[in-house]
Coordinates of C-alpha atoms in Angstrom, one line a residue:
Chain A
M254 CA 23.8 -36.7 22.3
S255 CA 26.3 -34.7 24.4
G256 CA 28.4 -33.8 21.4
E257 CA 25.4 -32.6 19.4
Q258 CA 25.5 -29.0 18.5
K259 CA 22.7 -27.0 20.1
P260 CA 20.5 -25.0 17.7
T261 CA 21.6 -21.5 16.9
K262 CA 20.4 -19.1 19.6
P263 CA 18.2 -16.5 18.1
K264 CA 19.3 -13.0 18.6
E265 CA 17.3 -10.1 19.6
S266 CA 15.4 -8.4 16.8
G267 CA 17.1 -5.6 15.1
S268 CA 20.6 -6.5 16.3
T269 CA 21.7 -7.8 12.9
S270 CA 19.3 -5.9 10.7
S271 CA 20.9 -4.9 7.5
S272 CA 18.3 -2.4 6.5
P273 CA 19.5 0.3 4.2
S274 CA 19.2 3.9 5.2
P275 CA 15.6 5.1 5.2
P276 CA 14.4 7.0 2.1
T277 CA 14.9 10.7 2.3
L278 CA 11.7 12.4 2.4
P279 CA 11.9 15.7 0.4
A280 CA 10.5 18.8 2.0
K281 CA 9.3 20.3 -1.2
T282 CA 5.7 19.8 -1.9
K283 CA 3.3 20.3 -4.8
T284 CA -0.1 21.4 -3.7
S285 CA -2.0 20.3 -6.8
A286 CA -2.3 16.6 -6.2
M287 CA -2.2 17.0 -2.4
A288 CA -5.6 18.6 -2.6
A289 CA -6.9 15.1 -2.7
V290 CA -5.4 14.4 0.7
A291 CA -7.2 17.3 2.3
A292 CA -10.5 15.8 1.3
P293 CA -10.1 12.1 1.8
Q294 CA -12.3 9.9 -0.3
T295 CA -12.8 7.4 2.4
G296 CA -12.0 7.2 6.1
I297 CA -12.9 5.8 9.5
A298 CA -15.4 7.4 11.8
K299 CA -12.8 9.2 13.9
E300 CA -10.4 10.4 11.3
P301 CA -7.2 11.5 12.9
A302 CA -4.9 14.2 11.6
P303 CA -2.8 13.1 8.6
P304 CA 0.3 11.6 10.0
K305 CA 3.6 13.3 9.2
F306 CA 5.5 10.3 7.9
E307 CA 2.8 9.0 5.6
K308 CA 2.3 12.5 4.3
G309 CA 6.0 12.7 3.7
L310 CA 5.7 9.6 1.5
A311 CA 2.8 11.1 -0.4
D312 CA 4.7 14.3 -0.9
Q313 CA 7.7 12.4 -2.2
L314 CA 5.5 10.6 -4.7
T315 CA 3.8 13.8 -5.9
A316 CA 7.1 15.5 -6.2
E317 CA 8.4 12.7 -8.4
F318 CA 5.4 12.0 -10.5
G319 CA 3.2 15.1 -10.2
D320 CA -0.3 14.5 -11.4
L321 CA 0.4 11.0 -12.6
V322 CA -0.1 9.8 -9.0
K323 CA -3.3 10.6 -7.3
V324 CA -3.3 10.3 -3.5
L325 CA -6.6 8.9 -2.4
F326 CA -6.2 8.8 1.4
V327 CA -3.6 9.1 4.1
R328 CA -4.1 7.3 7.3
P329 CA -1.8 6.1 10.0
L330 CA 0.4 3.3 8.4
R331 CA -1.9 3.2 5.3
L332 CA -1.5 5.3 2.2
K333 CA -3.4 4.7 -1.0
I334 CA -2.5 6.0 -4.4
L335 CA -4.1 5.6 -7.7
V336 CA -2.2 5.5 -11.0
E337 CA -3.0 5.0 -14.6
P338 CA -2.3 1.5 -16.1
T339 CA 0.4 3.0 -18.4
N340 CA 2.4 4.3 -15.4
V341 CA 1.9 1.5 -13.0
V342 CA 5.2 -0.3 -13.8
S343 CA 7.3 2.9 -13.5
V344 CA 5.7 3.9 -10.3
A345 CA 6.1 0.4 -8.8
T346 CA 9.7 0.4 -9.9
Y347 CA 10.3 3.7 -8.2
L348 CA 8.5 2.4 -5.0
R349 CA 10.8 -0.6 -4.9
D350 CA 14.1 0.9 -5.8
T351 CA 13.9 4.4 -4.3
M352 CA 11.4 4.2 -1.5
G353 CA 12.2 0.7 -0.3
F354 CA 8.8 -1.2 -0.6
D355 CA 10.4 -4.5 -1.5
H356 CA 7.5 -7.0 -1.6
A357 CA 3.8 -7.2 -2.2
E358 CA 1.8 -8.6 0.7
C359 CA -1.4 -8.9 -1.0
A360 CA -3.0 -8.0 -4.4
G361 CA -6.6 -8.3 -5.4
G362 CA -9.2 -6.8 -7.6
T363 CA -12.6 -5.3 -6.9
D364 CA -15.4 -5.0 -9.4
Y365 CA -17.3 -1.7 -9.8
P366 CA -20.0 -2.3 -12.4
K367 CA -21.6 1.1 -11.8
D368 CA -18.5 2.8 -13.0
N369 CA -17.9 0.1 -15.6
Q370 CA -14.4 -0.3 -14.0
M371 CA -12.4 -2.8 -12.1
E372 CA -9.8 -1.9 -9.6
M373 CA -6.6 -3.8 -8.8
V374 CA -4.9 -3.0 -5.5
Y375 CA -1.4 -4.0 -4.6
Q376 CA -0.6 -3.9 -0.9
L377 CA 3.1 -3.2 -0.8
G378 CA 5.3 -3.6 2.3
S379 CA 8.9 -3.5 3.3
Y380 CA 11.1 -6.1 5.0
T381 CA 14.4 -4.4 4.7
N382 CA 13.6 -0.9 5.9
E383 CA 12.7 -0.6 9.6
D384 CA 10.9 2.7 9.3
L385 CA 8.6 1.4 6.6
G386 CA 8.1 -2.0 8.3
P387 CA 4.6 -1.2 9.6
Q388 CA 3.6 0.7 6.5
I389 CA 1.4 -0.7 3.8
L390 CA 1.2 1.3 0.6
M391 CA -1.8 0.5 -1.4
L392 CA -1.1 1.0 -5.1
A393 CA -4.4 1.0 -7.0
V394 CA -4.9 0.9 -10.8
R395 CA -8.2 0.9 -12.6
T396 CA -9.2 -0.7 -15.9
N397 CA -12.2 -0.8 -18.2
R398 CA -14.6 -3.6 -17.3
D399 CA -15.5 -4.5 -20.8
D400 CA -12.0 -5.3 -21.9
P401 CA -9.9 -5.6 -18.8
H402 CA -6.2 -5.4 -19.4
L403 CA -3.5 -4.4 -17.0
P404 CA 0.3 -4.6 -17.3
T405 CA 1.7 -7.2 -15.0
L406 CA 3.9 -6.2 -12.0
L407 CA 5.6 -9.6 -12.1
N408 CA 8.9 -8.1 -13.3
V409 CA 8.9 -5.6 -10.4
Y410 CA 7.5 -7.7 -7.6
K411 CA 7.9 -11.5 -8.0
S412 CA 5.6 -11.9 -5.0
V413 CA 2.5 -10.9 -7.1
E414 CA 2.8 -13.9 -9.4
Y415 CA 0.1 -16.1 -7.8
H416 CA -2.1 -13.1 -6.7
E417 CA -2.3 -12.0 -10.3
R418 CA -3.1 -15.5 -11.5
E419 CA -5.9 -15.6 -8.9
T420 CA -7.2 -12.2 -9.9
F421 CA -7.2 -13.3 -13.6
E422 CA -9.3 -16.2 -12.7
M423 CA -11.7 -14.6 -10.2
L424 CA -12.3 -11.3 -12.0
G425 CA -11.1 -11.9 -15.6
I426 CA -8.5 -9.2 -15.7
Y427 CA -5.8 -10.1 -18.2
F428 CA -2.3 -9.2 -17.0
D429 CA -0.3 -8.4 -20.1
G430 CA 3.2 -9.9 -19.8
H431 CA 2.2 -12.4 -17.2
P432 CA 3.3 -15.9 -18.5
R433 CA 0.4 -17.7 -17.1
N434 CA -3.1 -16.2 -17.5
D435 CA -4.7 -19.6 -17.1
R436 CA -6.7 -21.9 -14.9
F437 CA -5.6 -21.9 -11.3
L438 CA -8.0 -22.4 -8.4
L439 CA -11.4 -23.1 -10.1
P440 CA -12.4 -26.5 -11.5
E441 CA -10.9 -27.3 -14.9
D442 CA -14.3 -27.3 -16.6
W443 CA -15.4 -23.9 -15.3
A444 CA -17.4 -22.2 -18.0
D445 CA -19.2 -19.4 -16.2
L446 CA -18.5 -15.8 -15.5
P447 CA -15.4 -15.0 -13.3
P448 CA -17.0 -15.6 -9.9
L449 CA -15.9 -12.4 -8.1
R450 CA -17.6 -10.2 -10.6
K451 CA -20.7 -8.6 -9.2
D452 CA -23.0 -10.0 -11.9
F453 CA -22.1 -13.6 -10.9
R454 CA -24.7 -14.7 -8.5
I455 CA -24.5 -17.7 -6.1
K456 CA -27.3 -20.1 -6.9
G457 CA -30.3 -19.8 -4.6
R458 CA -29.3 -16.3 -3.3
Chain B
M228 CA 9.7 -38.5 -15.7
T229 CA 6.7 -36.5 -14.6
L230 CA 5.1 -37.2 -11.2
S231 CA 1.8 -35.9 -9.9
V232 CA 1.9 -35.7 -6.1
G233 CA -1.5 -35.3 -4.6
P234 CA -4.2 -34.1 -4.2
Q235 CA -5.0 -37.4 -2.4
H236 CA -1.4 -38.1 -1.4
P237 CA -1.2 -38.1 2.4
G238 CA 2.1 -36.2 2.1
S239 CA 0.5 -33.2 0.4
G240 CA -2.9 -32.8 1.9
H241 CA -5.5 -31.4 -0.5
F242 CA -2.8 -30.0 -2.7
R243 CA -1.2 -31.2 -5.9
F244 CA 2.2 -30.5 -7.3
V245 CA 3.5 -31.7 -10.6
I246 CA 7.1 -32.5 -10.5
K247 CA 9.6 -33.7 -13.1
V248 CA 12.5 -35.8 -11.9
D249 CA 15.8 -36.6 -13.6
G250 CA 17.2 -39.6 -11.7
D251 CA 16.9 -38.6 -8.1
Y252 CA 16.8 -34.9 -8.6
I253 CA 13.7 -32.7 -9.0
V254 CA 14.1 -30.5 -12.1
Y255 CA 10.7 -28.9 -12.4
C256 CA 7.9 -28.2 -9.9
D257 CA 4.5 -26.6 -10.5
P258 CA 2.2 -26.2 -7.4
D259 CA -1.4 -26.7 -8.3
P260 CA -3.8 -25.6 -5.4
G261 CA -7.5 -25.2 -5.8
Y262 CA -8.8 -28.6 -4.7
V263 CA -10.7 -27.3 -1.6
H264 CA -11.6 -23.9 -3.0
R265 CA -14.9 -22.8 -1.4
G266 CA -15.1 -19.1 -2.4
E267 CA -14.9 -17.6 1.1
E268 CA -14.4 -14.2 -0.4
K269 CA -17.6 -14.4 -2.4
M270 CA -19.5 -15.7 0.5
C271 CA -18.5 -12.7 2.5
E272 CA -20.5 -10.5 0.1
Y273 CA -23.7 -12.4 0.9
R274 CA -23.6 -12.2 4.7
N275 CA -23.5 -9.3 7.1
V276 CA -20.4 -8.4 9.1
I277 CA -21.1 -10.6 12.1
Q278 CA -22.4 -13.6 10.1
N279 CA -19.1 -13.8 8.3
I280 CA -17.3 -14.9 11.4
P281 CA -18.2 -18.6 11.6
H282 CA -17.5 -19.4 7.9
L283 CA -14.3 -17.5 7.8
E284 CA -12.9 -19.8 10.4
R285 CA -13.3 -22.9 8.2
P286 CA -10.1 -22.5 6.1
V287 CA -7.8 -22.9 9.1
I288 CA -9.8 -24.6 11.8
H289 CA -6.8 -25.1 14.0
D290 CA -6.0 -21.5 14.0
S291 CA -9.5 -20.1 13.8
T292 CA -9.1 -17.4 16.4
N293 CA -6.2 -15.7 14.5
V294 CA -8.2 -15.8 11.3
T295 CA -11.1 -13.9 12.8
Y296 CA -8.8 -11.7 14.8
S297 CA -7.5 -10.1 11.6
Y298 CA -11.0 -9.7 10.2
S299 CA -12.3 -8.2 13.5
L300 CA -9.5 -5.6 13.5
A301 CA -10.2 -4.6 9.9
V302 CA -14.0 -4.2 10.6
E303 CA -13.2 -2.3 13.8
E304 CA -11.0 0.1 11.9
L305 CA -13.7 0.6 9.3
I306 CA -16.5 1.2 11.7
G307 CA -14.3 2.9 14.3
I308 CA -14.8 0.8 17.4
E309 CA -12.5 0.7 20.4
V310 CA -12.2 -2.7 22.1
P311 CA -12.3 -2.7 26.0
R312 CA -9.0 -3.3 27.6
R313 CA -9.9 -6.7 29.2
G314 CA -11.3 -7.8 25.9
Q315 CA -8.0 -7.0 24.2
F316 CA -6.1 -9.2 26.7
I317 CA -8.5 -12.1 26.4
R318 CA -8.3 -11.9 22.6
A319 CA -4.5 -12.0 22.6
L320 CA -4.6 -14.9 25.0
A321 CA -7.0 -16.9 22.8
S322 CA -4.8 -16.0 19.8
E323 CA -1.7 -17.3 21.4
M324 CA -3.4 -20.5 22.5
N325 CA -4.6 -21.1 19.0
R326 CA -1.1 -20.6 17.7
Q327 CA 0.0 -23.5 20.0
I328 CA -2.8 -25.7 18.8
Y329 CA -1.9 -25.1 15.1
T330 CA 1.8 -25.4 15.5
L331 CA 1.5 -28.6 17.5
Y332 CA -0.7 -30.1 14.8
W333 CA 1.8 -29.0 12.1
L334 CA 4.7 -30.4 14.1
A335 CA 2.9 -33.7 14.5
I336 CA 2.6 -34.0 10.7
Y337 CA 6.1 -32.9 10.2
G338 CA 7.3 -35.6 12.6
I339 CA 5.5 -38.4 11.1
F340 CA 6.7 -37.5 7.6
L341 CA 10.2 -37.7 8.7
G342 CA 9.5 -41.1 10.1
H343 CA 9.4 -40.1 13.7
S344 CA 6.3 -41.6 15.2
T345 CA 6.8 -40.3 18.7
M346 CA 6.8 -36.8 17.4
F347 CA 3.4 -37.5 15.9
M348 CA 1.9 -38.7 19.1
W349 CA 3.4 -36.3 21.6
P350 CA 2.3 -33.0 19.9
A351 CA -1.0 -34.6 19.0
G352 CA -1.6 -35.4 22.6
D353 CA -0.3 -32.1 24.0
R354 CA -2.6 -30.2 21.7
E355 CA -5.4 -31.4 24.0
L356 CA -4.0 -29.2 26.8
F357 CA -4.8 -26.1 24.8
I358 CA -7.9 -27.4 23.2
D359 CA -9.3 -28.0 26.7
L360 CA -8.4 -24.5 27.6
M361 CA -10.1 -23.1 24.6
E362 CA -13.1 -25.3 25.3
A363 CA -13.3 -23.9 28.8
L364 CA -13.0 -20.3 27.4
T365 CA -15.3 -20.5 24.4
G366 CA -17.4 -23.6 24.7
A367 CA -16.1 -25.1 21.5
R368 CA -13.2 -27.3 20.9
V369 CA -12.0 -26.4 17.4
T370 CA -13.9 -23.6 15.7
H371 CA -14.7 -21.1 18.4
A372 CA -16.2 -18.1 16.7
Y373 CA -14.9 -16.3 19.7
N374 CA -13.4 -13.1 18.2
I375 CA -16.0 -10.7 16.9
P376 CA -15.8 -7.0 15.9
G377 CA -15.7 -5.1 19.2
G378 CA -14.0 -7.8 21.4
V379 CA -14.7 -11.3 22.4
R380 CA -18.0 -13.1 23.0
N381 CA -17.7 -14.1 26.6
D382 CA -15.6 -13.4 29.6
M383 CA -13.2 -15.9 31.1
P384 CA -14.8 -18.6 33.4
N385 CA -13.9 -18.7 37.0
G386 CA -10.6 -20.4 37.8
F387 CA -9.4 -20.2 34.2
K388 CA -6.2 -18.3 35.1
E389 CA -4.9 -20.9 37.5
K390 CA -5.8 -23.8 35.1
A391 CA -4.1 -22.0 32.2
L392 CA -0.9 -21.3 34.2
R393 CA -0.8 -24.9 35.3
Q394 CA -1.1 -26.2 31.7
I395 CA 1.5 -23.7 30.4
R396 CA 4.1 -24.7 33.0
Y397 CA 3.6 -28.4 32.2
F398 CA 3.9 -27.6 28.5
Q399 CA 7.1 -25.7 28.9
K400 CA 8.6 -28.8 30.5
R401 CA 7.4 -30.8 27.5
L402 CA 9.0 -28.4 25.1
K403 CA 12.4 -29.3 26.5
E404 CA 11.7 -33.0 25.8
Y405 CA 10.6 -32.2 22.2
E406 CA 14.0 -30.5 21.7
D407 CA 15.9 -33.5 23.0
I408 CA 14.0 -36.2 21.2
F409 CA 13.4 -34.4 17.9
Y410 CA 15.4 -31.4 17.2
N411 CA 18.6 -32.8 18.6
M412 CA 18.2 -36.1 17.0
P413 CA 21.1 -36.8 14.5
L414 CA 18.8 -38.4 11.9
F415 CA 16.5 -35.4 11.9
R416 CA 19.4 -33.0 11.6
Q417 CA 20.8 -35.0 8.7
R418 CA 17.5 -34.8 6.8
T419 CA 17.0 -31.1 7.4
E420 CA 20.3 -29.3 7.8
G421 CA 21.6 -27.6 4.7
V422 CA 18.6 -28.9 2.7
A423 CA 16.8 -26.4 0.4
V424 CA 18.4 -23.2 1.6
L425 CA 16.4 -20.0 1.0
S426 CA 18.7 -17.0 1.1
K427 CA 17.7 -13.8 2.8
E428 CA 17.6 -11.9 -0.6
D429 CA 15.4 -14.6 -2.2
A430 CA 13.1 -14.6 0.8
I431 CA 12.6 -10.9 0.5
K432 CA 12.2 -11.0 -3.2
L433 CA 9.6 -13.8 -3.1
G434 CA 7.8 -12.0 -0.3
V435 CA 7.4 -15.1 1.9
T436 CA 6.1 -14.6 5.4
G437 CA 6.0 -16.1 8.8
S438 CA 8.5 -18.8 9.9
V439 CA 9.8 -19.2 6.4
L440 CA 10.9 -15.6 6.3
R441 CA 12.2 -15.5 9.8
A442 CA 14.2 -18.7 9.2
S443 CA 16.1 -16.8 6.5
G444 CA 17.3 -14.1 8.8
V445 CA 14.6 -11.4 8.5
P446 CA 13.2 -10.6 12.0
Y447 CA 9.7 -9.6 10.8
D448 CA 6.8 -10.4 13.1
I449 CA 3.6 -8.4 12.8
R450 CA 3.2 -8.5 16.6
K451 CA 6.4 -6.5 16.9
V452 CA 6.4 -4.5 13.6
E453 CA 2.8 -3.3 13.8
P454 CA 1.5 -4.2 17.3
Y455 CA -2.2 -4.7 17.5
D456 CA -4.3 -4.5 20.6
I457 CA -2.1 -4.8 23.7
Y458 CA 1.0 -6.4 22.0
N459 CA 3.0 -3.2 22.4
E460 CA 2.8 -3.7 26.2
I461 CA 4.0 -7.3 26.1
D462 CA 7.7 -8.1 26.3
F463 CA 8.9 -10.7 23.8
K464 CA 11.5 -11.2 21.2
V465 CA 11.1 -11.9 17.5
Q466 CA 12.4 -15.5 16.9
Y467 CA 14.5 -15.9 13.9
M468 CA 17.5 -17.8 12.5
Q469 CA 20.0 -17.2 9.8
S470 CA 20.6 -20.4 8.0
G471 CA 17.4 -20.6 5.9
D472 CA 17.4 -24.4 5.5
S473 CA 14.7 -26.9 6.4
F474 CA 16.0 -27.1 9.9
A475 CA 15.7 -23.4 10.5
R476 CA 12.2 -23.4 9.0
S477 CA 11.1 -26.2 11.3
Y478 CA 12.9 -24.8 14.4
V479 CA 11.5 -21.2 14.2
P480 CA 7.9 -22.3 14.9
F481 CA 9.2 -24.3 17.8
L482 CA 11.0 -21.2 19.2
D483 CA 7.7 -19.3 18.6
M484 CA 5.9 -21.8 20.8
K485 CA 8.4 -21.2 23.6
E486 CA 8.0 -17.5 23.3
S487 CA 4.3 -17.8 23.1
C488 CA 4.2 -19.5 26.5
Y489 CA 6.1 -16.5 27.9
I490 CA 3.6 -14.2 26.2
M491 CA 0.6 -16.1 27.7
E492 CA 2.1 -15.9 31.2
Q493 CA 2.4 -12.2 30.9
L494 CA -1.1 -11.8 29.5
L495 CA -2.6 -13.7 32.4
D496 CA -0.5 -11.7 34.8
K497 CA -1.2 -8.2 33.5
M498 CA -4.9 -8.8 32.7
P499 CA -7.3 -6.4 34.5
E500 CA -9.3 -8.3 37.1
S501 CA -12.7 -7.1 35.7
G502 CA -14.2 -5.0 33.1
E503 CA -16.1 -5.2 29.8
V504 CA -14.9 -7.7 27.2
R505 CA -16.7 -6.3 24.2
A506 CA -17.8 -3.0 22.9
K507 CA -21.5 -2.4 22.5
L508 CA -22.4 -2.8 18.8
Q509 CA -25.6 -2.4 16.9
P510 CA -27.2 -5.8 16.0
N511 CA -26.3 -5.2 12.3
P512 CA -23.2 -3.0 12.3
K513 CA -22.2 -1.1 9.2
G514 CA -19.5 1.4 8.7
P515 CA -19.1 4.4 6.5
P516 CA -18.0 3.8 2.9
G517 CA -14.3 3.1 2.9
E518 CA -11.5 0.6 3.0
A519 CA -9.3 -1.0 5.6
Y520 CA -6.4 -3.4 5.6
R521 CA -5.3 -5.0 8.8
R522 CA -3.1 -8.0 9.5
V523 CA -2.0 -10.2 12.4
E524 CA 0.7 -12.7 12.9
S525 CA -0.9 -16.1 12.6
G526 CA 0.7 -19.5 12.9
R527 CA 1.7 -19.3 9.2
G528 CA 2.7 -15.7 9.0
A529 CA 1.0 -12.5 8.2
L530 CA -2.7 -12.8 7.7
G531 CA -4.3 -9.8 6.3
Y532 CA -7.8 -8.7 5.4
Y533 CA -8.5 -6.0 2.8
I534 CA -12.1 -5.0 3.1
V535 CA -14.1 -2.5 1.1
S536 CA -17.4 -1.2 2.3
D537 CA -20.0 0.8 0.4
G538 CA -21.9 1.8 3.6
K539 CA -24.3 -1.2 3.6
P540 CA -24.4 -3.9 6.3
R541 CA -22.8 -6.3 3.9
L542 CA -19.2 -5.8 2.9
Y543 CA -18.6 -4.9 -0.7
R544 CA -15.4 -6.9 -1.1
V545 CA -13.3 -9.0 1.2
K546 CA -9.8 -10.0 0.1
I547 CA -7.9 -12.4 2.3
S548 CA -4.1 -12.5 2.2
V549 CA -2.8 -15.6 3.9
G550 CA 0.7 -17.0 4.6
S551 CA 0.1 -20.3 2.9
F552 CA -0.8 -18.8 -0.4
R553 CA 2.2 -16.5 -0.3
N554 CA 4.6 -19.2 0.7
I555 CA 3.8 -21.7 -2.1
L556 CA 5.8 -19.3 -4.3
A557 CA 8.9 -20.6 -2.5
L558 CA 8.1 -24.2 -3.3
P559 CA 9.3 -24.4 -6.9
H560 CA 12.2 -22.2 -5.9
L561 CA 13.3 -24.7 -3.2
L562 CA 12.3 -28.0 -4.7
V563 CA 14.0 -27.6 -8.0
G564 CA 17.5 -29.0 -7.5
S565 CA 16.6 -30.9 -4.4
R566 CA 16.5 -34.7 -4.2
M567 CA 13.3 -36.6 -4.3
A568 CA 13.9 -37.9 -0.7
D569 CA 14.0 -34.3 0.6
M570 CA 10.6 -33.5 -0.6
P571 CA 8.6 -34.1 2.6
S572 CA 11.2 -32.3 4.6
V573 CA 11.1 -29.3 2.3
Y574 CA 7.3 -29.2 1.7
W575 CA 6.3 -29.4 5.4
S576 CA 9.0 -27.0 6.5
L577 CA 7.1 -24.3 4.6
N578 CA 4.4 -24.5 7.3
Y579 CA 1.8 -25.0 4.6
W580 CA -1.9 -25.4 5.1
P581 CA -3.6 -26.3 1.8
V582 CA -7.1 -25.3 2.8
E583 CA -6.0 -21.8 3.8
A584 CA -4.3 -21.2 0.4
D585 CA -7.5 -22.1 -1.4
R586 CA -9.9 -20.3 0.9

């Protein structure tokens, strides 16, 4: 055993990081869409002042896309934006290629029967960019509840593949361009409503 | 030839994958989870915030404290609660002990599937050390329901610190023996080194997490990247390797166990002697309408909760993002082109827990 090579000694974090330079945050701002930031739609009880870095990301997006991107809230490490289904692929491509959000951590839908809408939220993160490491950008897109169709982000983020399949099954949202809108987690003979819709009731409740 | 592995196969747990083989080589792989799906996310919409805790633990009973840790952080962010300092320390301590319990269980299975019976029995036995500690701390052996929004349920019992330090020191000696008998064994090396290499670029593209990601050379650990509670006061290094093969994926959790012992020693050392362990909460807490996404580093990687509240005591929507579900994306990528005999070594190196993927 003496000649056996010892396992590679792990190095300290960051010493070999090959992260590209952080995205440049433009100073120019557009006030039209940023009005949404001033009056956040949601928030925790003790809402802190909007953080500079996150606001910079929001400004960069509004500078690039103008009114096509609606900033819903800015919170430390969390920024949520809402886009139209027709723009979601181009915004996601920009987020990946220019801003450095290289993977999707989570993606899931929420049913809003009162608005007759369903919302799909992609939580995007970054492995390669150290500044963006703790950030999660929530990319939201809404669709009509009666005929739910959304373009797939599979060609932008490979990591959403199973999340979109799960959402298709649990909420019934069709992802146009996804190769497998089919049975995934539920029993093969499932013939009821998609179970995460609000009008699906658990028996006895 | 098409083979259906699982869901009753002992090598796959409650999980099936359909593979096609050409001779000895795997040419196609389709993971098919869903055999233990219980609808945890739907159940969360029918119970109030605190009642969710016990059933959310069920998907990963060996790592139950980390599962509820993430949920508690998300609820705290939504409601706006501050956890007392001593509570934060005890939480982190319980989380690290659960990481050991989970990783030892996984290591035992990994050992037996590579034909190493000793490596099944030793970790399975040494798990008891930490299970005993968790029992002394929480009163339950496996599912503790210990983390709640606002802190932890109970304070530490008397004499716990000394007992825990004694167990940790013993375990550190055992880890050296694990390395000698398992990780340095030529047979184990032959079955894992250079097998199913996941490159750094592919790991980032596939969005894998936890030890699978860190084995491919990305030093990304939520405890370091986005420190929660008191982790920013704890000194530790993110454990990662560069090779991205089965060996690295199985060795990184082992390095994590070593580092976790070091973290636990610091937590016990720096912990305030007395103080509150949980913030005062209403019996039926509810937050303002809003959303929160929080994550922790569990035994299988990032574990995140996305919760939506409409201002009522029951949460409107709970979405759970787990390491196992994200990592099965790497399974077809790695298995296609591998040999049939490498399948157990590749599959278990993904640190996969079937029940967690299904939720």
